[in-house]
CSV table of C-alpha atoms in Angstrom, one decimal:
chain,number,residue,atom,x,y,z
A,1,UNK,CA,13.4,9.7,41.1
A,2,UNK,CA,10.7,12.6,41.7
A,3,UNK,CA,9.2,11.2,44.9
A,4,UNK,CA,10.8,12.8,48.2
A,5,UNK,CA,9.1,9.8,49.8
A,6,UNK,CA,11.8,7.2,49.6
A,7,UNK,CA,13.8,4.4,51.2
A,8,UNK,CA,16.8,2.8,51.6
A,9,UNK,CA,15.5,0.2,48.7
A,10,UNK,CA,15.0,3.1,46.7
A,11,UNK,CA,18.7,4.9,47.5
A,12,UNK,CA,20.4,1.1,47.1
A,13,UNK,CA,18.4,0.5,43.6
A,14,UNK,CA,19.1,4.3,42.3
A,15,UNK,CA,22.9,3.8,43.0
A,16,UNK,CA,23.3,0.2,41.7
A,17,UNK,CA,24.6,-1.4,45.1
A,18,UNK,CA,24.4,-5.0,44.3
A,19,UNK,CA,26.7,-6.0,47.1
A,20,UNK,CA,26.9,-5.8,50.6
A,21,UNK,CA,23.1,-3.9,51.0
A,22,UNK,CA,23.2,-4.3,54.9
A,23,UNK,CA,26.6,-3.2,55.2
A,24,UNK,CA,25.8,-0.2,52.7
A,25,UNK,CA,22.7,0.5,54.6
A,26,UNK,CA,24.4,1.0,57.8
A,27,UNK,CA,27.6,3.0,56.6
A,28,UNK,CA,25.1,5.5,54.9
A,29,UNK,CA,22.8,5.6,58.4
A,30,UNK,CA,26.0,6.2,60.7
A,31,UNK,CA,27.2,9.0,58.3
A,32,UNK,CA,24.1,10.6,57.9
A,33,UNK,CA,23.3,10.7,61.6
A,34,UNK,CA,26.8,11.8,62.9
A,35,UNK,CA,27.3,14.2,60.5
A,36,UNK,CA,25.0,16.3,62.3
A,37,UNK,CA,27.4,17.2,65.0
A,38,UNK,CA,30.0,17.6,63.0
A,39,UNK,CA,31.5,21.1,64.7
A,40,UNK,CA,31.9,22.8,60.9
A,41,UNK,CA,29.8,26.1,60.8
A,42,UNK,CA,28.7,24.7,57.0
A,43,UNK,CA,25.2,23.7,56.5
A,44,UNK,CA,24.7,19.6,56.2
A,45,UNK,CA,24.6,19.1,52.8
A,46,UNK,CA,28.2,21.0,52.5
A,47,UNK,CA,29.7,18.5,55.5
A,48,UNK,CA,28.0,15.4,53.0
A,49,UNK,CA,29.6,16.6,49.9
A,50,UNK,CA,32.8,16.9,51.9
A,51,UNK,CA,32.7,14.5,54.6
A,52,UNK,CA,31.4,11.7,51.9
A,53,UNK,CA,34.3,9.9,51.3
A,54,UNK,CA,35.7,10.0,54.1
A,55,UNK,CA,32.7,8.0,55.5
A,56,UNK,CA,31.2,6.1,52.2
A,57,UNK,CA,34.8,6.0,50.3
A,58,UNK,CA,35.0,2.2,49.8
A,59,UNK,CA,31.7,2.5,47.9
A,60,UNK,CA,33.2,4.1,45.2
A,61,UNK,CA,30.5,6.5,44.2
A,62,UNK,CA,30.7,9.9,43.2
A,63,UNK,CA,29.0,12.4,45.8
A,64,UNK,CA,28.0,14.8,42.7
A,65,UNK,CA,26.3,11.9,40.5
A,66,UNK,CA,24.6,10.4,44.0
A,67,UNK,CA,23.8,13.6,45.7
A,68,UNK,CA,20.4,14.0,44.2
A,69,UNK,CA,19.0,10.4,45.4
A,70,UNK,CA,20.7,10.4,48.8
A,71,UNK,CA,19.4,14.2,49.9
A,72,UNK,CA,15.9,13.3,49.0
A,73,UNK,CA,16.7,10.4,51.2
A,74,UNK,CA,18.0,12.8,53.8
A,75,UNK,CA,14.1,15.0,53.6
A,76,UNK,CA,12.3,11.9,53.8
A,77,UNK,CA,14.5,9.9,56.3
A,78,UNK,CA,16.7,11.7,58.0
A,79,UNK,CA,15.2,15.6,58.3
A,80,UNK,CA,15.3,16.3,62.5
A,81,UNK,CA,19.3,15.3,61.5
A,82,UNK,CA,19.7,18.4,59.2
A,83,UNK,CA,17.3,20.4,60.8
A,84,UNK,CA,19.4,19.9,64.3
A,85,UNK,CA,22.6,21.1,62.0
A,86,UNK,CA,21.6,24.2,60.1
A,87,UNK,CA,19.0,25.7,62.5
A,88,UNK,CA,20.0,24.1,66.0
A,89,UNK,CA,17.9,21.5,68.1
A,90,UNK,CA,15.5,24.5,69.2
A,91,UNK,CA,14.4,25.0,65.6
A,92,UNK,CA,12.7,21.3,66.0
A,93,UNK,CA,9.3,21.5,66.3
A,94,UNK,CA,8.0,18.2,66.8
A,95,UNK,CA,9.1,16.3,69.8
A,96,UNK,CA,8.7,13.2,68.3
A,97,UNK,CA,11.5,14.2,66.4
A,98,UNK,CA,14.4,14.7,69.1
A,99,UNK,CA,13.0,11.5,70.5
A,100,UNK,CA,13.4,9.3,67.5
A,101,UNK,CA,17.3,10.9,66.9
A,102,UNK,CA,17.3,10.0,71.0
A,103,UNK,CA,16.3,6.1,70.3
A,104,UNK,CA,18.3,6.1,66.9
A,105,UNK,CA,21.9,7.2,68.5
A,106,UNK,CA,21.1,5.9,72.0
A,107,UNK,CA,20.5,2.4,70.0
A,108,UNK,CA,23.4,2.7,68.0
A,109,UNK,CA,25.2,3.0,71.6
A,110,UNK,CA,23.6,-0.2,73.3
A,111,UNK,CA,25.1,-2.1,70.4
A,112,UNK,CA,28.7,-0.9,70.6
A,113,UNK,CA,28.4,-1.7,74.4
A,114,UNK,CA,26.4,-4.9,73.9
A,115,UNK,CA,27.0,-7.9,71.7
A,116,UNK,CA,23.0,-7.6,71.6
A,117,UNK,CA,21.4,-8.4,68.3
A,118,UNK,CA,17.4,-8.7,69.1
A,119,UNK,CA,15.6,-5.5,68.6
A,120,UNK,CA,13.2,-6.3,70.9
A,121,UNK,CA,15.5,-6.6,74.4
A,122,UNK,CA,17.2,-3.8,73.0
A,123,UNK,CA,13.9,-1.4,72.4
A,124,UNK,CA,12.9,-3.0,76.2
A,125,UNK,CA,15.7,-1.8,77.4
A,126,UNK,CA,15.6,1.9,76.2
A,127,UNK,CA,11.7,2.3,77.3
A,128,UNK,CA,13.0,1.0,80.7
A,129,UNK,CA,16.2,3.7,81.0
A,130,UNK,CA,13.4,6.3,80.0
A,131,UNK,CA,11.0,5.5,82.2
A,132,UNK,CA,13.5,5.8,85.4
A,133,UNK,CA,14.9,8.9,84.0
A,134,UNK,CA,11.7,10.2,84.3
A,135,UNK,CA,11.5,10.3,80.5
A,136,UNK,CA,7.5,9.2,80.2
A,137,UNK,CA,6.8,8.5,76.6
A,138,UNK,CA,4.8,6.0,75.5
A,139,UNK,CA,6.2,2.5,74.1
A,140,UNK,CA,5.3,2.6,70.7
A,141,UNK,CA,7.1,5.5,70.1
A,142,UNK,CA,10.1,3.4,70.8
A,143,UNK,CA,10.8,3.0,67.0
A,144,UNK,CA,13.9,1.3,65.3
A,145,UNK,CA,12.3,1.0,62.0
A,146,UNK,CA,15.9,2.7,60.8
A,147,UNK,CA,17.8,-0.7,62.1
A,148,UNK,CA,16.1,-3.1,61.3
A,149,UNK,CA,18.9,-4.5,58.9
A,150,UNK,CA,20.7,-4.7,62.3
A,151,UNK,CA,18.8,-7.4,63.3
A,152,UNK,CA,18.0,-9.9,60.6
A,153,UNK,CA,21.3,-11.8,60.1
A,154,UNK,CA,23.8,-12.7,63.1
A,155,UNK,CA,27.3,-12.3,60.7
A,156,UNK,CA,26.1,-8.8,59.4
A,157,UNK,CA,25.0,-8.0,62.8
A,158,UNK,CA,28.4,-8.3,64.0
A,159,UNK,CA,30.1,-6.6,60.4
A,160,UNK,CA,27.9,-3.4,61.0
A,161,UNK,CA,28.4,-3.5,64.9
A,162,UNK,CA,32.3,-3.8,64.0
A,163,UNK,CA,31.7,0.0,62.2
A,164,UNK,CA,29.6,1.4,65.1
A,165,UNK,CA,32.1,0.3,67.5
A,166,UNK,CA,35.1,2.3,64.7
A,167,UNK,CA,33.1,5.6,64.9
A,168,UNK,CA,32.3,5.0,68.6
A,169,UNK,CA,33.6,8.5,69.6
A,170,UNK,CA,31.5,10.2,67.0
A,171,UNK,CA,28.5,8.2,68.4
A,172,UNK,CA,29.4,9.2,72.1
A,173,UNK,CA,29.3,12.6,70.7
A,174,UNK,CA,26.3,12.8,68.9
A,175,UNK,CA,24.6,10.8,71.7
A,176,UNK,CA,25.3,13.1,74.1
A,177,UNK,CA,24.6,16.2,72.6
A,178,UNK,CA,21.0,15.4,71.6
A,179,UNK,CA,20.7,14.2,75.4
A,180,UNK,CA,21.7,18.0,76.4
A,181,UNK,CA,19.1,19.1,73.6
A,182,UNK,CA,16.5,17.1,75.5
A,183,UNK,CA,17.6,18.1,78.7
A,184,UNK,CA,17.2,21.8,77.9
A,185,UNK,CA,13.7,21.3,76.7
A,186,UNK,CA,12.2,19.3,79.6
A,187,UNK,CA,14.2,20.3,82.4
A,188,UNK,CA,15.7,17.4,83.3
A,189,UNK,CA,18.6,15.3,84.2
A,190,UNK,CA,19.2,11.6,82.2
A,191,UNK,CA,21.1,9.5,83.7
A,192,UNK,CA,21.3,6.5,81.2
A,193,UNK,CA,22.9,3.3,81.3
A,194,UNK,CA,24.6,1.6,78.5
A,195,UNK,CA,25.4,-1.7,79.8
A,196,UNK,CA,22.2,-4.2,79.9
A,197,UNK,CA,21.8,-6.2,83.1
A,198,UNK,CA,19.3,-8.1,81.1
A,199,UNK,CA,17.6,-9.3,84.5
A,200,UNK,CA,17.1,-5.8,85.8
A,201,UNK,CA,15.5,-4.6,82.5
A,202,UNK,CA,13.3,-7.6,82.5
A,203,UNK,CA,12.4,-6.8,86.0
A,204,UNK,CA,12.0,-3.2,85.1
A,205,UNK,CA,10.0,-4.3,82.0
A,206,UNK,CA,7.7,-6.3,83.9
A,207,UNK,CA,7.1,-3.8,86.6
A,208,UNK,CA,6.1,-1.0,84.2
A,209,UNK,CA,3.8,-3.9,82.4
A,210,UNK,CA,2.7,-5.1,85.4
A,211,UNK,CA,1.9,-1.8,86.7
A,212,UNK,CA,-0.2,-0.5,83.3
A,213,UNK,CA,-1.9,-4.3,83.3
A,214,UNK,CA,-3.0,-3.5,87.1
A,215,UNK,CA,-4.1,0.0,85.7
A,216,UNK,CA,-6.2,-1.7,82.7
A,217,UNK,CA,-7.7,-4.6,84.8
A,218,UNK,CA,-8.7,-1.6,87.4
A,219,UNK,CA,-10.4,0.0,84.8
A,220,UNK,CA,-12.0,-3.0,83.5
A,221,UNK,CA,-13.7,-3.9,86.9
A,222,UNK,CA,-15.0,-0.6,87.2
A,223,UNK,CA,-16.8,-1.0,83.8
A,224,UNK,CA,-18.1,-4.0,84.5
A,225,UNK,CA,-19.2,-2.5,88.2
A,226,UNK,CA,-20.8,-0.2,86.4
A,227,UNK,CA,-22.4,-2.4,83.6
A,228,UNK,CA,-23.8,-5.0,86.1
A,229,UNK,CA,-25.3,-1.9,87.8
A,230,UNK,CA,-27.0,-0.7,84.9
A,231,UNK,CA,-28.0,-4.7,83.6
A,232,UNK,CA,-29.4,-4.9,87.0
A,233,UNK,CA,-31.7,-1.5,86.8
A,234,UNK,CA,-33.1,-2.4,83.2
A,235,UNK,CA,-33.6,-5.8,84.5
A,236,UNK,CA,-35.3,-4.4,87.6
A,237,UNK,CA,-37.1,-2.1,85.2
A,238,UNK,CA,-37.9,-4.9,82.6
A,239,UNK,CA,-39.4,-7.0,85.5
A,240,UNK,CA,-41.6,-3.8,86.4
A,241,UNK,CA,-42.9,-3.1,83.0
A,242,UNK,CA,-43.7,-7.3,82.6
A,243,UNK,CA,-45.4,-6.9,85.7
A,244,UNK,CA,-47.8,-4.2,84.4
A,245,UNK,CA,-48.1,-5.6,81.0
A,246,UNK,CA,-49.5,-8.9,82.9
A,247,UNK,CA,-51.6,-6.9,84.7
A,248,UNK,CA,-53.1,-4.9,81.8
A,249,UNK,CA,-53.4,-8.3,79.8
A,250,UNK,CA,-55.2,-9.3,82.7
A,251,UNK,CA,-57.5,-6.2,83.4
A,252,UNK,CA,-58.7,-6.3,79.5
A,253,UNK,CA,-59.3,-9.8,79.8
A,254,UNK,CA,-61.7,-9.4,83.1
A,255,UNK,CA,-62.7,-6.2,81.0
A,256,UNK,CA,-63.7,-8.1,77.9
A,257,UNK,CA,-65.5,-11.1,80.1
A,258,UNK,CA,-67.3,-8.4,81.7
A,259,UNK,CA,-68.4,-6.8,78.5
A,260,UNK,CA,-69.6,-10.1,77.0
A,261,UNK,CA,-71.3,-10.5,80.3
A,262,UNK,CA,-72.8,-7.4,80.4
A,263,UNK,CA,-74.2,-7.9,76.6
A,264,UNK,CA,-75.4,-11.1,77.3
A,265,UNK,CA,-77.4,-10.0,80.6
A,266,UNK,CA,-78.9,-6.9,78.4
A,267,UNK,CA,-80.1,-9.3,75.9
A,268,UNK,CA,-81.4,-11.9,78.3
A,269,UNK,CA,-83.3,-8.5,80.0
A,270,UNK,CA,-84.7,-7.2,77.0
A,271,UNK,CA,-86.3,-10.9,76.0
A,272,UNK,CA,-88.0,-10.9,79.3
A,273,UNK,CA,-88.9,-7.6,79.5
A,274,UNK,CA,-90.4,-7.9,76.2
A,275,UNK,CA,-91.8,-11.7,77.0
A,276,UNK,CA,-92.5,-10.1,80.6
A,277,UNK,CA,-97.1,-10.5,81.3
A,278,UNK,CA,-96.8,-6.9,82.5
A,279,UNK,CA,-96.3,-6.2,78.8
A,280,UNK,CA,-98.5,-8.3,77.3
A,281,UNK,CA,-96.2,-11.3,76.7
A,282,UNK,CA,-95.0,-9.9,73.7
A,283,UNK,CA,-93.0,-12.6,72.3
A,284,UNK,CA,-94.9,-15.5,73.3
A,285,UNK,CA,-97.8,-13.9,71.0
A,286,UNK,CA,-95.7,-12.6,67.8
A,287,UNK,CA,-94.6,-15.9,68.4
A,288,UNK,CA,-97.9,-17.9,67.9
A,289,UNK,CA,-99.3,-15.3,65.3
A,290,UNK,CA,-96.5,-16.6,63.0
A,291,UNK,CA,-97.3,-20.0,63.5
A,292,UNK,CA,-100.9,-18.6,62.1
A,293,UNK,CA,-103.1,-18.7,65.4
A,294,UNK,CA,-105.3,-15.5,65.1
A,295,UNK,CA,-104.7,-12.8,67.2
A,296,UNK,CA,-106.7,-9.8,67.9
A,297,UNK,CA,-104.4,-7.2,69.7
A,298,UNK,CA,-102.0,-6.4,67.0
A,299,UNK,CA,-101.9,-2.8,67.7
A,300,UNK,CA,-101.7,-3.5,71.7
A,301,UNK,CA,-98.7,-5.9,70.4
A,302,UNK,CA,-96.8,-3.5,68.3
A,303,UNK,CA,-97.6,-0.3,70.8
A,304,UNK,CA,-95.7,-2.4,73.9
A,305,UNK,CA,-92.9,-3.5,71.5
A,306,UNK,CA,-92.0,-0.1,71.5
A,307,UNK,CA,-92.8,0.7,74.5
A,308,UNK,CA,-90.4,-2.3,75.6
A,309,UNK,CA,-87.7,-0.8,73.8
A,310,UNK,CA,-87.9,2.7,74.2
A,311,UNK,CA,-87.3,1.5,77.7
A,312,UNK,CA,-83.5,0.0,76.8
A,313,UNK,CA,-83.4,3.8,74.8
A,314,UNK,CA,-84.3,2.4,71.1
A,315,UNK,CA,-86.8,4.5,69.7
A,316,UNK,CA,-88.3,5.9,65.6
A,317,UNK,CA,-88.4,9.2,65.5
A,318,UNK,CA,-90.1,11.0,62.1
A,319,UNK,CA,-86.9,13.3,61.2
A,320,UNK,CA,-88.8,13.8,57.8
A,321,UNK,CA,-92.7,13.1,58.0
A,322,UNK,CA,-93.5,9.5,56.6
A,323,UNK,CA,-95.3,9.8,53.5
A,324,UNK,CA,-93.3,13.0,52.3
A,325,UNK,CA,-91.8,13.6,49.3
A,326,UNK,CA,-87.9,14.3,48.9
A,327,UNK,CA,-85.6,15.6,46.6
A,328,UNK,CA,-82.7,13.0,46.3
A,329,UNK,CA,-79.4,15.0,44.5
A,330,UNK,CA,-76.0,13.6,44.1
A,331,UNK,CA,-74.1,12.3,46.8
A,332,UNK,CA,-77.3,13.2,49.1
A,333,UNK,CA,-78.4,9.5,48.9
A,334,UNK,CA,-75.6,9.1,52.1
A,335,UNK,CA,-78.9,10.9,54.1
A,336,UNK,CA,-81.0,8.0,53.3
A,337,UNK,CA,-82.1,4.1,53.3
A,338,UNK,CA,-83.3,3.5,49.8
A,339,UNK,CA,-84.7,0.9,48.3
A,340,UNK,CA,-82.2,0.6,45.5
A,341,UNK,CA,-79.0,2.2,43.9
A,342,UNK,CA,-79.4,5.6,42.5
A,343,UNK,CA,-75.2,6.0,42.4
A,344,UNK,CA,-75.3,6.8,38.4
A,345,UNK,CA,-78.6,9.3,39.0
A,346,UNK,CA,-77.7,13.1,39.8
A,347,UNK,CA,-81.1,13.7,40.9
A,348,UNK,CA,-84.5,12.1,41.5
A,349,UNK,CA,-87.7,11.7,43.4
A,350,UNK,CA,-88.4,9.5,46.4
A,351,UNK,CA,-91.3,8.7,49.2
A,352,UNK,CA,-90.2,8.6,52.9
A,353,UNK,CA,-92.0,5.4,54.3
A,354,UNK,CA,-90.4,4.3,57.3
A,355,UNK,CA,-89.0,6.6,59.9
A,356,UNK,CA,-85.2,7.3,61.4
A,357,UNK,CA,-84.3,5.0,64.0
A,358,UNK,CA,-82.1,6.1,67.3
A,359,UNK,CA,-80.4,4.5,69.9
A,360,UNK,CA,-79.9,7.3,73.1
A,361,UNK,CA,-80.7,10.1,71.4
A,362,UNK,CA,-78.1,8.9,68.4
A,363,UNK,CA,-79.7,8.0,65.0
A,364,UNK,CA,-78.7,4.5,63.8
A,365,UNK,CA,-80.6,4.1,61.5
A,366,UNK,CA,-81.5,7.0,58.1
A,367,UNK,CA,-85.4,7.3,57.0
A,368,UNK,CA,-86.4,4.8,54.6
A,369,UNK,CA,-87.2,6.4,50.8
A,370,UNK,CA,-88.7,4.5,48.3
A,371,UNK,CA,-87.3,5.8,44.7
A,372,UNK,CA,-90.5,7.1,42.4
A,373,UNK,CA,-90.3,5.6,38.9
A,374,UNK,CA,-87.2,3.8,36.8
């Protein structure tokens, strides 16, 4: 196989173990881990070539013919092992490294001490001994990945703890010497227990979970302090900005009454100003002149009309003398009122005949030009 990535699976299928995979599985695991300490000066593939059968005999399998599949096992399984061998626990980097040999060996332990088969009181157990011992990792990293064959049939369980418990001393050893490892690096003193007084690690289970729950649901109320805080301020807020939008809705409507008012009352002022006998009754007499009733002051009537509405600022003024003549050119058409289209002319004549209207000193209304010819 050319992938260093492998498994047991991989090491059991390569080798042709058709029997006895759990059993296999832990034979290989135990060697592979104790090995380690072995007090040889070789390097640990030598002390697997040599120690092989000695551990792995009843497999019958040749160590030269397997020794390609079961070191790229050993890189991809079992490397803080053969690290710790050749180039001393120091030379391990990774703490995460030392700890999983720690859970690994210390596991391997429990079991020889415990007719315990459930990885779950067992990996409760260890966090709890680490935790007193000062030890503070997190739970998760409690990992027994590597044992889980352990755990998934009661009759193996007991055939593979029946092996632990025959290379009990090489465990012991192995144990302890990556506890003095440990030791060294942090500073510290373990103290573990071996023995489970399933009560007391239940109790010292819950404690720690009680305690971390008590930290979470701490943390929880203050978020939710703090959220009802800030729900209250934009509601506070949302209130406030209602309360001004109501009061602009209700401004522009008193706005727009007052505008309508204000146009109808102009209105109603120019009709009787114009209709008013101080100005000659203006309307009353265009009124009956187009009814046909003769009337003889049409100059006086068209002179106070003007009069009337120069008064509200609407007046004619002659911005180009009426009867003059002007150019019209393309586009220049915009400067007047014309009596019809000229937009397909470029240029032509006109006549100005009416004047430019204005409202406060704003024109309104362009001079009116009558177009000269077709």
């Amino acid at each position: 196989m050319s992938n260093l990535k492998i498994g047991i699976r991989d090491v059991i299928k390569e080798l042709d173990i058709n029997k006895n995979k759990v059993e296999f599985t832990n034979d290989l695991n135990l060697f592979l881990n104790v090995i380690a300490f072995n007090e040889s000066t070789k390097d640990y593939y030598d002390i697997v070539k040599e120690k092989f059968d000695d551990y792995m005999g009843k497999w019958e399998l040749d160590i030269d013919i397997s020794f390609s599949i079961i070191s790229k096992y050993i890189k991809s399984r079992k490397l803080p092992y053969k690290i710790a061998k050749d180039e001393g626990f120091e030379q391990i980097k990774s703490e995460k490294f030392i700890i999983s040999m720690l859970v690994e060996l210390y596991a391997m332990k429990i079991i020889v001490e415990n007719n315990e088969n459930s990885k779950e009181e067992i990996s409760k157990f260890i966090y709890g001994e680490f935790i007193k011992n000062g030890l503070n990792i997190n739970e998760k990293d409690i990992i027994l990945n590597d044992l889980d064959y352990l755990f998934k049939d009661v009759k193996l369980f007991l055939i593979c703890r029946e092996s632990l418990i025959n290379r009990k001393e090489e465990i012991n050893q192995s144990l302890n010497k990556t506890i003095g490892a440990i030791e060294k690096r942090k500073n510290i003193i373990l103290n573990l227990n071996y023995k489970i007084n399933f009560q007391e690690n239940i109790d010292q289970y819950m404690k720690q979970e009680s305690l971390q729950l008590k930290k979470r649901i701490e943390k929880l109320e203050k978020d939710v302090e703090l959220n009802n805080i800030l729900i209250a301020e934009y509601m506070d807020r949302e209130i406030e900005l209602q309360n001004e939008i109501s009061k602009l809705q209700k401004y522009n409507i008193e706005l727009i009454g007052y505008g309508q008012e204000q146009y109808a009352k102009a209105l109603v002022d120019l009709v009787r100003n114009m209709n008013d006998s101080t100005n000659g009754n203006l309307l009353d007499r265009l009124y009956c002149y187009s009814k046909g009733y003769e009337e003889k002051s049409l100059i006086f009537v068209a002179k106070n009309l003007f009069n009337v509405l120069r008064q509200v600022g609407i007046y004619p003024r002659e911005t180009i003398r009426i009867g003059e003549n002007v150019s019209i050119e393309e586009y220049s058409f915009y400067n007047y009122r014309l009596n019809k289209d000229i937009s397909d002319i470029k240029l032509c004549e006109g006549e100005v005949v009416y004047p430019a209207w204005f409202y406060n000193n704003k024109e309104i209304l362009k001079p009116y030009v009558t177009i000269k010819g077709e």
